[in-house]
Coordinates of C-alpha atoms and ligand atoms in Angstrom, one line a residue:
X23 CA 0.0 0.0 0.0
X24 CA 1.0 3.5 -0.3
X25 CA 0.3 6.8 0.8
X26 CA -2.8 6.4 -2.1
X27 CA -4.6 5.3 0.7
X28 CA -5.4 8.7 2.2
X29 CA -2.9 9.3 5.0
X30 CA -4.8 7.3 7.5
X31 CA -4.5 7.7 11.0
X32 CA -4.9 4.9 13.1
X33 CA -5.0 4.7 16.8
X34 CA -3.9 0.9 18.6
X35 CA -5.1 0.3 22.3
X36 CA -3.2 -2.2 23.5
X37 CA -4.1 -4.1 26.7
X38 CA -1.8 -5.6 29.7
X39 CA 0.5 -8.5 29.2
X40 CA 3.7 -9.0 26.9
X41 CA 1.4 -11.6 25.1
X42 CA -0.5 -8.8 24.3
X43 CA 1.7 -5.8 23.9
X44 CA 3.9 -7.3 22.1
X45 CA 1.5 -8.1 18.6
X46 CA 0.5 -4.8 19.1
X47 CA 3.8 -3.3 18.3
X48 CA 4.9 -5.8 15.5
X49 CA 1.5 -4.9 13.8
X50 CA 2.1 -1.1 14.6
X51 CA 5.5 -1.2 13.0
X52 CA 4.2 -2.8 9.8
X53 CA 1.5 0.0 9.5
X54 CA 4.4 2.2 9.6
X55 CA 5.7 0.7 7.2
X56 CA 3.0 1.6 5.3
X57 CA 3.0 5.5 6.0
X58 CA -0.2 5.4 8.3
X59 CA 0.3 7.7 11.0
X60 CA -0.1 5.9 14.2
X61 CA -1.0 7.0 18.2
X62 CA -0.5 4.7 20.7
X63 CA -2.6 4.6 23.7
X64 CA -0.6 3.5 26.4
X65 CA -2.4 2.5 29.5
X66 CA -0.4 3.4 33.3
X67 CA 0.6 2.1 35.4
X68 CA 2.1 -0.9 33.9
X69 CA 1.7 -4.3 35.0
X70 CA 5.0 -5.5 34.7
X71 CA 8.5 -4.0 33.9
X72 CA 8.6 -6.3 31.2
X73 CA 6.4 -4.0 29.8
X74 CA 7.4 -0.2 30.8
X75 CA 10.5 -1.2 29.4
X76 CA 9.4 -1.8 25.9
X77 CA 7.0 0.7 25.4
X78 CA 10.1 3.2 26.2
X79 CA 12.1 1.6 23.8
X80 CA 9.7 1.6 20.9
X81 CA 8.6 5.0 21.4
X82 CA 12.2 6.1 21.3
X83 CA 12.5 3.8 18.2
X84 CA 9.3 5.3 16.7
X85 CA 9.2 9.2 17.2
X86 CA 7.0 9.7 14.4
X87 CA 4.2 7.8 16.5
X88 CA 1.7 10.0 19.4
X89 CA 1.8 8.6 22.7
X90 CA -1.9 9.2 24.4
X91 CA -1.4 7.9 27.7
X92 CA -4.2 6.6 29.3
X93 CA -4.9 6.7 33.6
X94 CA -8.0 4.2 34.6
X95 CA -9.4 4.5 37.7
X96 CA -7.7 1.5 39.4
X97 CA -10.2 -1.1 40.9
X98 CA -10.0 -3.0 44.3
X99 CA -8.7 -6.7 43.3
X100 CA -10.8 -7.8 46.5
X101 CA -13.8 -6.7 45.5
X102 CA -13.4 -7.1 42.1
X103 CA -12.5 -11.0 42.7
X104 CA -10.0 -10.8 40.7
X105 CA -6.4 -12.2 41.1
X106 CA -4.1 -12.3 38.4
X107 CA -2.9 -8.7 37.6
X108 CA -3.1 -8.8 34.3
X109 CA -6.7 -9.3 34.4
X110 CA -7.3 -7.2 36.7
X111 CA -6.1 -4.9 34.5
X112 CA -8.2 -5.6 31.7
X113 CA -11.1 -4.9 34.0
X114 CA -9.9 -1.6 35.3
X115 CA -9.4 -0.2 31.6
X116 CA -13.1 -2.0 31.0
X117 CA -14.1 -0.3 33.8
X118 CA -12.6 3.1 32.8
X119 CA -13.4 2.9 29.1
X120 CA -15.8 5.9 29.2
X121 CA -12.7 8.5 30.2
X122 CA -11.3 7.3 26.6
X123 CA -14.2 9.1 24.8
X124 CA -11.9 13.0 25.0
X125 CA -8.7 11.5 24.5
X126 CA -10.0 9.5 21.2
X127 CA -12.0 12.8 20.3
X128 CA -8.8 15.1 20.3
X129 CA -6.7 13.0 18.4
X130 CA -5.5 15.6 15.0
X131 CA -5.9 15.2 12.5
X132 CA -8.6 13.0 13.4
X133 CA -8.8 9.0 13.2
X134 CA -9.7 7.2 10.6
X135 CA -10.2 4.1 13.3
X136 CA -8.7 2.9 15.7
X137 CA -7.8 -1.3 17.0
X138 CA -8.9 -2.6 20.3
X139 CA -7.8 -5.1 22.0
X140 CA -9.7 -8.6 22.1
X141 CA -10.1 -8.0 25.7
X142 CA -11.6 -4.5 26.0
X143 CA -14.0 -5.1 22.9
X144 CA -17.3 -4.6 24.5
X145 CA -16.8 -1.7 27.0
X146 CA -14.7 0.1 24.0
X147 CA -17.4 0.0 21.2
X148 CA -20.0 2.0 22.8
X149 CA -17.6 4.6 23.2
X150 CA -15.9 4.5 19.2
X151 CA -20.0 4.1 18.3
X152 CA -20.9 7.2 19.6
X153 CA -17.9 8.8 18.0
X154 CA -18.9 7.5 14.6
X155 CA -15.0 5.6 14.9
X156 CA -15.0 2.1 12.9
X157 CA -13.2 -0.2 15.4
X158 CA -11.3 -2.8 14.5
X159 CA -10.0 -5.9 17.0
X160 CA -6.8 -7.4 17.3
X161 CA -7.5 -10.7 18.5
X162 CA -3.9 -11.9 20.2
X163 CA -5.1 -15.9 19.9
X164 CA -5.4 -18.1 17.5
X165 CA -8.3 -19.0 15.0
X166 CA -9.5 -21.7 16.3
X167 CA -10.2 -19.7 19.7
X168 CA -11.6 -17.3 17.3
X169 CA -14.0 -19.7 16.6
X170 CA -14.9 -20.7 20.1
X171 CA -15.1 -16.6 21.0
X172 CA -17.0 -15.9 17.9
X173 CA -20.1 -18.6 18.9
X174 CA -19.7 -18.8 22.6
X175 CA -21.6 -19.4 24.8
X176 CA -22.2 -22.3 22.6
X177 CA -19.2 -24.5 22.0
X178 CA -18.4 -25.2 18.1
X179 CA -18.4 -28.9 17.6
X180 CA -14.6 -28.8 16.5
X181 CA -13.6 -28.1 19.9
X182 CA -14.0 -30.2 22.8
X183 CA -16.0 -28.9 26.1
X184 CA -12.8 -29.8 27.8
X185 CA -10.1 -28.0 26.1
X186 CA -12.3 -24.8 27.9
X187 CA -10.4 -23.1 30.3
X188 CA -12.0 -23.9 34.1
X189 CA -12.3 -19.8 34.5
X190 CA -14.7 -20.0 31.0
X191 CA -16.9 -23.0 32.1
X192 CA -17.1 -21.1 35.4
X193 CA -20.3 -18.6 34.6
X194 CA -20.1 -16.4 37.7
X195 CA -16.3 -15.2 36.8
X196 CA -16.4 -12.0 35.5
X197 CA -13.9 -13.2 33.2
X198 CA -16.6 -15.6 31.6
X199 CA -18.7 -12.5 31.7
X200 CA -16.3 -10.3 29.5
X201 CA -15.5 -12.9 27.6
X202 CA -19.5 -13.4 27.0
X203 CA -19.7 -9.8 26.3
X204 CA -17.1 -9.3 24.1
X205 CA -18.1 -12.2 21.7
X206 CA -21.5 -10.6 21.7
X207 CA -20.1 -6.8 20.6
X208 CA -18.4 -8.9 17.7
X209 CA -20.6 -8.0 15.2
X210 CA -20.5 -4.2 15.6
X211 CA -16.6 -4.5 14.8
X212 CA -15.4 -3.7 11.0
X213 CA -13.5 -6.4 11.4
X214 CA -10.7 -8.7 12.9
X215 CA -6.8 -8.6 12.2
X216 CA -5.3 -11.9 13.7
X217 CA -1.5 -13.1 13.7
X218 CA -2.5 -16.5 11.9
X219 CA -1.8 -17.5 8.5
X220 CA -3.6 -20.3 6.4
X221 CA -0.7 -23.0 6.6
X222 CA -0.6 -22.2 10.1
X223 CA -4.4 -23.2 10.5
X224 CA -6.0 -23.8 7.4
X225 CA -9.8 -25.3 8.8
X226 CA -10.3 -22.8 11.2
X227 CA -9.4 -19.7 9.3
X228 CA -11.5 -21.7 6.1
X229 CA -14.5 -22.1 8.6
X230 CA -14.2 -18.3 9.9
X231 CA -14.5 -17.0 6.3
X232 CA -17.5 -19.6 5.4
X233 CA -19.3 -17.5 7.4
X234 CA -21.5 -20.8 9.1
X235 CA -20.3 -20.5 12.4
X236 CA -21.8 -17.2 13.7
X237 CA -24.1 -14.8 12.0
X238 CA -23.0 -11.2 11.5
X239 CA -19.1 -11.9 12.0
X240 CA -17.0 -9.1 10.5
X241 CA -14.7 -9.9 8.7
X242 CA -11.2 -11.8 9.5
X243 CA -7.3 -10.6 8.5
X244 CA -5.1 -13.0 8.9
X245 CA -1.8 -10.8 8.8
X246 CA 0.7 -13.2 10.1
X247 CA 2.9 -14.4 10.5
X248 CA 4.4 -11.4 12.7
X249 CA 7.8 -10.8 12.9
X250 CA 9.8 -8.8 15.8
X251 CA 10.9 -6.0 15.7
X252 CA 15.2 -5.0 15.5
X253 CA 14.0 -3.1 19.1
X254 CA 13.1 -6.6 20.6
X255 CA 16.6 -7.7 20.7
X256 CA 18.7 -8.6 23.5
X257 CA 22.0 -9.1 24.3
X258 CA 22.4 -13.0 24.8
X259 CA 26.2 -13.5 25.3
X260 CA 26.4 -16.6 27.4
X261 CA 23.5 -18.8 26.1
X262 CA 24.1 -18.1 22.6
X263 CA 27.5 -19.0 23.3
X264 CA 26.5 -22.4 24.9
X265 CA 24.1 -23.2 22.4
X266 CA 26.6 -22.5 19.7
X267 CA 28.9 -25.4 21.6
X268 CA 25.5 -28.0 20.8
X269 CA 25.0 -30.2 18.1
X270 CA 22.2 -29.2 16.0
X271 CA 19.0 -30.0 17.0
X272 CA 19.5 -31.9 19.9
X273 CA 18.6 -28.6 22.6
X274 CA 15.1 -28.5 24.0
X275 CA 14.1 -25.0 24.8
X276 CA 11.8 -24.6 27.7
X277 CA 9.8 -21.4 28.7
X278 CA 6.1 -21.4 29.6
X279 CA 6.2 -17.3 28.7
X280 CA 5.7 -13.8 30.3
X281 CA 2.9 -14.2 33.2
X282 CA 2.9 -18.3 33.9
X283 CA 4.1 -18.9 37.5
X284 CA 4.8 -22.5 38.2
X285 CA 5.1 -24.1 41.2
X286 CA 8.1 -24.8 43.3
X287 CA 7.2 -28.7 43.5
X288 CA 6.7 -28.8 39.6
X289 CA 9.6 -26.7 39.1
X290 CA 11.4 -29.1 40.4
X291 CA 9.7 -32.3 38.6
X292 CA 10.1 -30.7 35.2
X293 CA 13.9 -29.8 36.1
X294 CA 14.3 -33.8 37.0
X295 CA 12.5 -34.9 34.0
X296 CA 15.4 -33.0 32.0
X297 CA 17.9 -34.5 33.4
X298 CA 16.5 -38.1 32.7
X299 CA 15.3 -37.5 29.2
X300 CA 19.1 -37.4 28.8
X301 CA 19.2 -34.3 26.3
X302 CA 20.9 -30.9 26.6
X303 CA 18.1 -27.6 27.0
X304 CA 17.9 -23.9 27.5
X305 CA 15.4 -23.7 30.4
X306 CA 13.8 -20.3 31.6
X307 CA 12.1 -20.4 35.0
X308 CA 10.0 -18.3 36.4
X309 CA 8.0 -18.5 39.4
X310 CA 5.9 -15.5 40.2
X311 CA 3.4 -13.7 37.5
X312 CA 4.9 -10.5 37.9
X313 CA 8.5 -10.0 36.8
X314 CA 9.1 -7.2 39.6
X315 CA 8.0 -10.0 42.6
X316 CA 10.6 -12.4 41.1
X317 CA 12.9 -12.1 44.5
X318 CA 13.9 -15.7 44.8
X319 CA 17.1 -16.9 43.1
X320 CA 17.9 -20.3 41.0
X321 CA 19.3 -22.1 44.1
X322 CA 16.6 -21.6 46.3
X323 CA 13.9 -22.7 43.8
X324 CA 15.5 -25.7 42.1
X325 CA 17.6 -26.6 45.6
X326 CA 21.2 -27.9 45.8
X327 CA 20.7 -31.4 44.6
X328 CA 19.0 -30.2 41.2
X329 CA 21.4 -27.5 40.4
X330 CA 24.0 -30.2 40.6
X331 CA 22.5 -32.6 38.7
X332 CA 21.5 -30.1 35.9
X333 CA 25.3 -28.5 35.8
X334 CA 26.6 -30.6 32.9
X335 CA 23.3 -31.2 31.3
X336 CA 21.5 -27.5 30.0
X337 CA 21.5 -24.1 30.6
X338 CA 19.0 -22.5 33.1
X339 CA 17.8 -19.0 33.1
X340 CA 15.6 -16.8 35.4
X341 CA 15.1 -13.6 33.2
X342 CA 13.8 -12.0 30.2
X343 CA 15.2 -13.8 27.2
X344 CA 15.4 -13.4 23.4
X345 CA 12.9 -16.0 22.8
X346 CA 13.2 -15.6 19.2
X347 CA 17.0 -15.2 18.9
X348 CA 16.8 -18.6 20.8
X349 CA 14.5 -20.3 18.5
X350 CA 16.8 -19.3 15.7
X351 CA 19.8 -21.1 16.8
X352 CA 20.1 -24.5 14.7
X353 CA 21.0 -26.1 18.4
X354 CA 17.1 -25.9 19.5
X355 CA 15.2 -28.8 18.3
X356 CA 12.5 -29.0 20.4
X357 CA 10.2 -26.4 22.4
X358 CA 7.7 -27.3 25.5
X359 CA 6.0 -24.6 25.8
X360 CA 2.5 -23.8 27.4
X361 CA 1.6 -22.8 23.9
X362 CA 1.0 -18.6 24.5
X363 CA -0.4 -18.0 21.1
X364 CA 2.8 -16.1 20.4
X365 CA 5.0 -18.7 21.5
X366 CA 2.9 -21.1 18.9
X367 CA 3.9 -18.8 16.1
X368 CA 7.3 -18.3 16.2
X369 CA 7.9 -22.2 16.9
X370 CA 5.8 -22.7 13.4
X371 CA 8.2 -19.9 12.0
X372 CA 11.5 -21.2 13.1
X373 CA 10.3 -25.0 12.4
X374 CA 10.9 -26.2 16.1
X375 CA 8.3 -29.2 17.2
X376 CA 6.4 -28.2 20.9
X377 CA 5.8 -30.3 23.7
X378 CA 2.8 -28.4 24.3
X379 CA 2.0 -28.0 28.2
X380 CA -1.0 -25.4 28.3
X381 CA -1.1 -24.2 32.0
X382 CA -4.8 -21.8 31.7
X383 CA -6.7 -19.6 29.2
X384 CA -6.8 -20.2 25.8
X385 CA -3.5 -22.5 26.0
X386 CA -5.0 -25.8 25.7
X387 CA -6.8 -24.7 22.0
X388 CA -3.8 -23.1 20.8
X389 CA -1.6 -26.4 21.4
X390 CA -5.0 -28.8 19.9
X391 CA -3.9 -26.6 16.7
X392 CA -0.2 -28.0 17.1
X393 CA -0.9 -31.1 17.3
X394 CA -3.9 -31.2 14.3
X395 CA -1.4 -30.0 12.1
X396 CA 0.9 -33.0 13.5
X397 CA 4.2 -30.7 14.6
X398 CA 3.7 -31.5 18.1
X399 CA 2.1 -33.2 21.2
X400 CA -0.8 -31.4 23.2
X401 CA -1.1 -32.9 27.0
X402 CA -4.1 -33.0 27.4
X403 CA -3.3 -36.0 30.3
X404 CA -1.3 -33.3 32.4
X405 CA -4.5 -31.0 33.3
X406 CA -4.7 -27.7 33.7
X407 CA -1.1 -26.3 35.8
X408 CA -2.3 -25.4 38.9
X409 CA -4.2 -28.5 39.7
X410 CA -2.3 -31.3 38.6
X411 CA 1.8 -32.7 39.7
X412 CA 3.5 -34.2 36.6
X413 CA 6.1 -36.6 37.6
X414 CA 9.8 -36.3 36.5
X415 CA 9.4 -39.3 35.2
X416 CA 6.4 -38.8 32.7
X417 CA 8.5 -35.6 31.3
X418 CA 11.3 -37.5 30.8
X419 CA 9.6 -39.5 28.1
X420 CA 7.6 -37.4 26.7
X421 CA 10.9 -35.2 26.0
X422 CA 12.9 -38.3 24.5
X423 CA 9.3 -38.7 22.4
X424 CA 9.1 -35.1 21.3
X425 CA 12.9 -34.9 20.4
X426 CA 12.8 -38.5 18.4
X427 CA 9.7 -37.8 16.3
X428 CA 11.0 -37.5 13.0
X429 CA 7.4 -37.3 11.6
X430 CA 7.0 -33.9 13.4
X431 CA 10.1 -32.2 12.3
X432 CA 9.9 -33.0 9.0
X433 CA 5.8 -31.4 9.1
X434 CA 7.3 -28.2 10.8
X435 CA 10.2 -27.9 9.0
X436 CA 7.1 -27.7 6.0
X437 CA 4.9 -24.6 7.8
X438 CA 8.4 -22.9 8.5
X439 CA 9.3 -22.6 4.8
X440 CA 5.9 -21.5 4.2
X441 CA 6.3 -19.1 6.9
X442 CA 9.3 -17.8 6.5
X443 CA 8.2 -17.3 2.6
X444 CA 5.2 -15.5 3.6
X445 CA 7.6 -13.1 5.6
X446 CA 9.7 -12.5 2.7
X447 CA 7.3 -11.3 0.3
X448 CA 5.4 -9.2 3.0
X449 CA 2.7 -10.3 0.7
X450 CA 0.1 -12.1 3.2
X451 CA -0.4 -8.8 5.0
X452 CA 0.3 -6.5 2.5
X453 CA -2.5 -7.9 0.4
X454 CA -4.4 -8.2 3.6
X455 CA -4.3 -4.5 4.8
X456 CA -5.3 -3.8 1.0
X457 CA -8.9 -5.4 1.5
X458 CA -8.6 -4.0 5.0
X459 CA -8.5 -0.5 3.7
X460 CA -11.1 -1.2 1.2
X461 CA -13.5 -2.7 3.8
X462 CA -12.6 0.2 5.5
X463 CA -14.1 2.9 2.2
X464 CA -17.2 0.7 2.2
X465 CA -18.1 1.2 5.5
Ligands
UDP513 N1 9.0 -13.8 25.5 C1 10.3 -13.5 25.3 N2 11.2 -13.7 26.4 C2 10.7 -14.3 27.5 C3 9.4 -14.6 27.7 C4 8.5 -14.3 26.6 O1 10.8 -13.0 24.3 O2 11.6 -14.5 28.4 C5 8.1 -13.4 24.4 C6 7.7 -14.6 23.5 O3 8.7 -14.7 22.4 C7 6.3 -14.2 23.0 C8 5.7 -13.4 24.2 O4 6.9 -12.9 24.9 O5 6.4 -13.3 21.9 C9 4.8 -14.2 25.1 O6 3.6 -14.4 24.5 P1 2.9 -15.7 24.5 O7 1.6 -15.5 23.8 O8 3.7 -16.8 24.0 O9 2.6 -16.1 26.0 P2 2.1 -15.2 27.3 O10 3.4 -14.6 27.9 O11 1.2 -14.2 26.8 O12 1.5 -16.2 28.2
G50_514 C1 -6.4 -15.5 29.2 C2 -7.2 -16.2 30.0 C3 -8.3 -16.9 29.4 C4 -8.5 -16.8 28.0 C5 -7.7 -16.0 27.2 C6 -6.6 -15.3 27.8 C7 -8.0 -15.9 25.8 C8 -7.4 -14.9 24.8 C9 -8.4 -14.2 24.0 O1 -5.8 -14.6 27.1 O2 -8.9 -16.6 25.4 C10 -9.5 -13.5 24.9 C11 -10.7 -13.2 24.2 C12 -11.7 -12.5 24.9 C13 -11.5 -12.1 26.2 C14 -10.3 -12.3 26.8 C15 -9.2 -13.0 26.1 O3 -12.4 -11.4 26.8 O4 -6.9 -16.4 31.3 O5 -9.6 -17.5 27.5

């Protein structure tokens, strides 16, 4: 596209979480790219430092780009029942959403739209509505839970009642609530941008554009896959430097994301199960949701005994890494991850078969498209994190499995070149944001 197409001026609200932010800026940077003039409603205070950090940096990176910053009146987590901070905060901007109404109304020149994020969608739209603003939604998950969002409360028949989240079959969470809500403003969005692509998840996106599943669903963009940005990067000395020293492919890379806390006690069985699958691996621990309460070190969490055990055998890790720098190095052969729709994408990119380990949300669909499309295993058997202990043991094997499967190397090593030729060409989204801009005139 080119500047034909009217110096738009788009404005992203992001919500809270890495998983989140982090779409939000690739996606912004390809706009860019594409001479629309951007403002970025940034939403304070941050969650986690994870995040302050690279919003500072992109902003520096981007000057061209309006910041709008954004204050919500910050809720009570007691009596909004609500643990996990980063849902909390997507119920405090919810709850706020009517004090965005000036700051979207001053933007100059004005907008031509703006993108919300998946979670905000319903206590955003009355406010574009009245503004005459077409909204469109970035929807940070994958197709297939595209589908469920776009039907539920009813369950498409493609997906299994028990690949639901607990919080979602639970009706008096106001997180089912949103989520209810949400999928019901669906059809008074323009449309829906999504980092998917049809290798990637060829029924689902095919069933989404039939238009059977839901009546009155916009329409649906899928731009990926997305890329990171140069800003993203991160010095990565030591472990690149290790994995540099591995024979190729035989590293499993280990990382259940930005806002997964696992337990001490299954810490500890996952580091055990390492050690007896008998291969080398990158591991990144983290035990607390928030990056600024991580106060224990590696010794106290894994104990003595482990961190002997696991001295000659990987790597471990208890900080922000490069994840993608990581999944580039020929070393890594093999990913369990709890399949963060993110973390699903740039696996498929760099052609690296997932153990996939989903630990809550929308993790469990996400790794059911993994293993349809035969790159990777999806544990159903383990539960949901919190509730079940997997046995060193079981890991063990289901590592050797994951690294042994030739079958599901060779099928990845398929959607990365697919991927990777997608990227190339820029021609996926490019011809994307085309009928996006034209869906855009219509309407
Ligand atoms: N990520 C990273 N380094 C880390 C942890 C996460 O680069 O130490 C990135 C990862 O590559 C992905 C995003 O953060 O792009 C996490 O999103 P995902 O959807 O995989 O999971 P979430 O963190 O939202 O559960
Ligand atoms: C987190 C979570 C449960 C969950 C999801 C999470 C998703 C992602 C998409 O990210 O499904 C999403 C759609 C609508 C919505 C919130 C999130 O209201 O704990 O299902």
């Amino acid at each position: 596209m080119s500047s034909s197409d009217g110096n738009l001026h788009v404005a992203l609200l992001p919500s809270s979480g890495m998983g989140h932010l982090l779409p939000y800026l690739r996606l912004a940077a390809s706009l860019i790219h594409h001479q629309w003039s951007l403002t970025l409603i940034t939403t304070h205070p941050f969650v986690s430092s994870a995040e302050s950090q690279l919003i500072s940096t992109f902003l520096s990176a981007f000057p061209q780009i309006t910041q709008k910053k954004f204050t919500p009146i910050p809720l009570d987590p007691v009596a909004a029942n609500i643990t996990d901070p980063f849902q909390l905060q997507w119920e405090t901007i919810r709850q706020s959403a009517h004090l965005l109404s000036p700051l979207i109304s001053s933007s100059s020149p004005p907008l031509s739209f703006i993108i919300t994020d998946v979670t905000l969608m319903s206590s955003v739209i009355s406010v574009t509505a009245k503004l005459c603003l077409p909204n469109y939604i970035l929807f940070t998950s994958s197709a297939r839970m595209l589908s469920l969002f776009s039907c539920f409360p009813s369950i498409p028949s493609s997906i299994p009642k028990e690949s639901l989240p607990p919080i979602l079959l639970d009706s008096n969470s106001s997180f089912a609530k949103n989520f209810s809500d949400n999928s019901g403003s669906l059809k008074h969005f323009n449309g829906v941008l999504i980092n998917s692509f049809e290798e990637l998840e060829k029924e689902p996106l095919e069933m989404l554009a039939s238009g059977n599943l839901t009546k009155g669903l916009p329409p649906v963009f899928p731009l990926g896959p997305f890329l990171p940005l140069e800003l993203e990067r991160i010095s990565l000395l030591a472990p690149l430097k290790w994995l540099e020293n591995q024979e190729e492919s035989s590293v499993v890379y280990v990382s259940f994301g930005s806002r997964t806390a696992i337990s001490k006690e299954q810490i500890r069985e996952l580091g055990n199960g390492l050690v007896l699958s008998g291969c080398k691996f990158l591991w990144v621990v983290k035990s607390k949701v928030v990056d600024k309460e991580e106060e224990e070190g590696l010794d106290e969490i894994l104990g003595h005994q482990l961190m002997k055990k696991i001295e000659n055998n990987g790597l471990v890790l208890k900080e922000w890494v490069d994840q993608w720098q990581i999944l580039s190095q020929k070393a890594v052969g093999g990913f369990i991850s709890h399949c963060g729709w993110n973390s699903v994408v740039e696996a498929a990119w760099h052609g690296i078969p997932v153990l996939g380990w989903p630990q809550q949300g929308d993790q469990m669909i996400n790794a059911e498209v993994i293993e349809a499309g035969g790159w990777g295993l999806c544990m159903k058997s383990w539960g949901w994190g919190s509730n079940h202990l997997v046995k060193g043991v079981e890991i063990g094997d289901k590592i050797k499995e994951l690294m042994g499967n030739q079958r599901m190397k060779m099928e990845c090593a398929r959607i990365s070149e697919v991927a990777k030729q997608r990227s190339k060409a820029g021609e996926g989204c490019e011809n994307m944001l085309k009928t996006l801009f034209q869906s855009l005139k219509k309407s």
